XYZ file of N, CA and C in Angstrom:
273
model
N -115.737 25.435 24.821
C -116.256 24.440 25.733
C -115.109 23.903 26.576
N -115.496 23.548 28.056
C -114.713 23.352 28.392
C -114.611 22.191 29.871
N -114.264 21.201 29.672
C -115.036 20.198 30.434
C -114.428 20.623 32.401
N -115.617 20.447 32.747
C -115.378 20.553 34.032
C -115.002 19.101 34.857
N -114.205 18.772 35.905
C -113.718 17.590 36.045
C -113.890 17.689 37.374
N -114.547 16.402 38.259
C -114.147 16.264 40.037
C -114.838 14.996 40.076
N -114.131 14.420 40.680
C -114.238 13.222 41.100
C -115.404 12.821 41.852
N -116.173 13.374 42.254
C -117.879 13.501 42.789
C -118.799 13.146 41.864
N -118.086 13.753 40.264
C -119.263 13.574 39.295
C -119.323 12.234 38.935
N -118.602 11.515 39.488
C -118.860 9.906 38.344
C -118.651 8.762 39.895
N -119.825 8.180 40.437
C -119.953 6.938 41.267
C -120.525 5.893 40.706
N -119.322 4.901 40.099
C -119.935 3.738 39.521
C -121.534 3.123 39.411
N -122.256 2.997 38.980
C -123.460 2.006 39.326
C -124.246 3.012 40.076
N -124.252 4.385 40.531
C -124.475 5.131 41.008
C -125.044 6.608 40.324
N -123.980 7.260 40.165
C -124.243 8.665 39.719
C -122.747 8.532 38.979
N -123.468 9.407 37.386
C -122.594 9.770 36.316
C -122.746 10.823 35.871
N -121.995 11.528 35.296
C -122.487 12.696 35.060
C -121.294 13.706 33.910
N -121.685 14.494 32.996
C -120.205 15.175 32.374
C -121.030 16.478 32.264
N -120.228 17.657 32.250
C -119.966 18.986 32.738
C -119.202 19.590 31.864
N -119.848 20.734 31.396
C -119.400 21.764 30.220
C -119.290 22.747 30.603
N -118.102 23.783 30.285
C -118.454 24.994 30.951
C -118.622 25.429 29.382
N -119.925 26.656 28.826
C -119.677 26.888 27.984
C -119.362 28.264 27.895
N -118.449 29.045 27.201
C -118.057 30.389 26.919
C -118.598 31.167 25.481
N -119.059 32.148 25.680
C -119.602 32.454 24.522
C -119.074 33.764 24.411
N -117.370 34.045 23.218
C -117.009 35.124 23.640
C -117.596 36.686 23.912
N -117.713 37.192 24.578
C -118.432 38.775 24.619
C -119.887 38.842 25.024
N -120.217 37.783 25.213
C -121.561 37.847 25.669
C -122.414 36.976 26.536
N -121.652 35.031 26.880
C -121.879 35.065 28.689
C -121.095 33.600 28.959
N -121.553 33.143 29.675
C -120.951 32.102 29.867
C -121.983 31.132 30.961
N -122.008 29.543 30.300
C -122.793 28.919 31.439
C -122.416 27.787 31.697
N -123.004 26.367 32.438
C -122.659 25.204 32.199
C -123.765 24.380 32.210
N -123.492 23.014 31.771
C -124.162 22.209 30.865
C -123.979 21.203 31.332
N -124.911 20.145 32.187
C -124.616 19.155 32.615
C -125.812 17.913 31.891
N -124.622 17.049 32.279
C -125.702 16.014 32.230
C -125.582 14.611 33.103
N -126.913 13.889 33.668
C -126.617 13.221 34.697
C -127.529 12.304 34.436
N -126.670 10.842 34.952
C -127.628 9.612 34.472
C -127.391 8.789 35.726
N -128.465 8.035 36.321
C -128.433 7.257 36.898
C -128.582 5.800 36.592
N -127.546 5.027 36.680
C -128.084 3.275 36.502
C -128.643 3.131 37.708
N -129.448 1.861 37.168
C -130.594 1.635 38.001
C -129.802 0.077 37.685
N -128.552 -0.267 38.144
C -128.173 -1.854 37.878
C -127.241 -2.274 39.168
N -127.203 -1.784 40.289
C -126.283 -1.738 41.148
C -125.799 -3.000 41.359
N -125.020 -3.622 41.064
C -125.191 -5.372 42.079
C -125.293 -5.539 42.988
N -124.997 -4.749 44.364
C -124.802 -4.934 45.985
C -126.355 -4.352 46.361
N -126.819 -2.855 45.838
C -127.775 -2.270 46.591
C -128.627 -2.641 46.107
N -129.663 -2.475 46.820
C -131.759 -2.880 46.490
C -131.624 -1.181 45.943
N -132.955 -1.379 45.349
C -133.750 0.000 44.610
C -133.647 1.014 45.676
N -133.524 1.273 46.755
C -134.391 1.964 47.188
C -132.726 2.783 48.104
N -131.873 1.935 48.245
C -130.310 2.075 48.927
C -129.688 2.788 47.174
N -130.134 2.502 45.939
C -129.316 2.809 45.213
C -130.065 4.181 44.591
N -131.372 4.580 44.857
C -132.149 6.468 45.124
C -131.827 6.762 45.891
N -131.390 6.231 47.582
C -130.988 7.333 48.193
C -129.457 7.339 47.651
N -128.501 6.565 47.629
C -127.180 7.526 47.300
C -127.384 8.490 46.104
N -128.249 7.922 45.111
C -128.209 8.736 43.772
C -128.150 10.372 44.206
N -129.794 10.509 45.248
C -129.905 11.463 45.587
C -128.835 12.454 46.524
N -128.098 11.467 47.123
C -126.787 12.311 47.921
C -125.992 12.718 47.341
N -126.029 11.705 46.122
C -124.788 11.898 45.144
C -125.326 13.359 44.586
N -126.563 13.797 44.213
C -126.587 14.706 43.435
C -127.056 15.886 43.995
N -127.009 15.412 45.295
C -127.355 16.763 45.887
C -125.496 17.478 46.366
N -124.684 16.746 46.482
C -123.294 17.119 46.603
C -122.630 17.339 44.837
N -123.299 17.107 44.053
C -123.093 17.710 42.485
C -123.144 18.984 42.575
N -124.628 19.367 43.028
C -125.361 20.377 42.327
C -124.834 21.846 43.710
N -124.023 21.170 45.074
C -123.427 22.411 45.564
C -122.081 22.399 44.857
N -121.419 21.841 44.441
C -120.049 21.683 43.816
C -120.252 22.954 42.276
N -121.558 22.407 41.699
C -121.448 23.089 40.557
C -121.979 24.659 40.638
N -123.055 24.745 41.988
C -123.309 26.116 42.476
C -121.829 27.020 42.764
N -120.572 26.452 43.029
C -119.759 27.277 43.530
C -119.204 28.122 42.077
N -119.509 27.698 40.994
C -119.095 28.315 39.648
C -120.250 29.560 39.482
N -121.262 29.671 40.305
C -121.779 30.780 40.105
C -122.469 31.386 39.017
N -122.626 30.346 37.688
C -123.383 30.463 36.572
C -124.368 29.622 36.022
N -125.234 30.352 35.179
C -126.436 29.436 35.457
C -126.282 28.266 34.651
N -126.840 27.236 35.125
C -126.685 26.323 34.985
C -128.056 25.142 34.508
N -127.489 24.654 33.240
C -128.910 23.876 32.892
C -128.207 22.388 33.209
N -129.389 21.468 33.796
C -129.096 20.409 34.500
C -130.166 19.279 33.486
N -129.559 18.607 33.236
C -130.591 17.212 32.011
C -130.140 16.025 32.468
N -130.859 14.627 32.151
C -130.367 13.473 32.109
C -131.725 12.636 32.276
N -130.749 10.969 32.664
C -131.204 10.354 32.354
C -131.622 9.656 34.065
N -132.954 10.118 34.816
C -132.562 9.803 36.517
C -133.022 8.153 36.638
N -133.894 7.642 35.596
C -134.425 6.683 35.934
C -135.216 6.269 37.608
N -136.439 7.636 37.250
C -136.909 7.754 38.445
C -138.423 7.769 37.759
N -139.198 6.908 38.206
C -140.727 6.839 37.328
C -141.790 8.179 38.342
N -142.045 9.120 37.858
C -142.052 10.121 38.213
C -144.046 10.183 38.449
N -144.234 9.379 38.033
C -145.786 8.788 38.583
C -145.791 8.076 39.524
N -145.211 7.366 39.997
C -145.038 6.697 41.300
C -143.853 7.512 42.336
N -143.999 8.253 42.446
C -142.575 8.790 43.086
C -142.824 9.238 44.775
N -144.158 8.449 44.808
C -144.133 8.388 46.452
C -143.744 6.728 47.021
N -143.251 5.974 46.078
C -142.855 4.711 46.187
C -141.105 4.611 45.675
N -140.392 4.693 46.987
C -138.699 5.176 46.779
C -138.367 3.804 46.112
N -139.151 2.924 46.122
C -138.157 1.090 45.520
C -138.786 1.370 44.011
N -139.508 2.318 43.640
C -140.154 2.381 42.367
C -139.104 3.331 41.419
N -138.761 2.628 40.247
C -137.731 3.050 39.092
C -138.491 2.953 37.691
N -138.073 3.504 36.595
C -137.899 3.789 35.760
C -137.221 3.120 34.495
């Protein structure tokens, strides 16, 4: 295992996130993320602190495409996924 590190993955109050590369000798190799969003910002409203989340993780997920292996993505988005045509609506 082997932790992957960039300064993209972790925006305070924002987007967090830790990154595994895993090796499995002789037979493959992948990575392993995981990503949590607080939903506690002090400065931004709900709706200023989904869209960075979402910028934030859409500039993750090309960062971690450049490793070229597949990749399983988990966490914690704190996004209520029944209301998710309402952007001030959380989780």
């Amino acid at each position: 295992m082997t932790p992957i590190k960039n300064n993209a993955f972790f925006k305070p109050n924002i987007f967090e996130s830790t990154v595994l590369q895993i090796s499995i000798p002789g037979k493959m190799k992948f990575v392993v993320c995981s990503v949590y969003r607080p939903n506690s910002h002090s400065e931004l409203n709900v709706n200023d602190q989904t869209t960075s989340f979402f910028e934030s993780l859409e500039s993750f997920l090309e960062i971690i495409s450049d490793y070229s292996l597949p990749t399983v993505v988990g966490g914690d988005f704190n996004l209520n996924l029944f209301n998710i045509s309402d952007s001030n609506s959380s989780a």
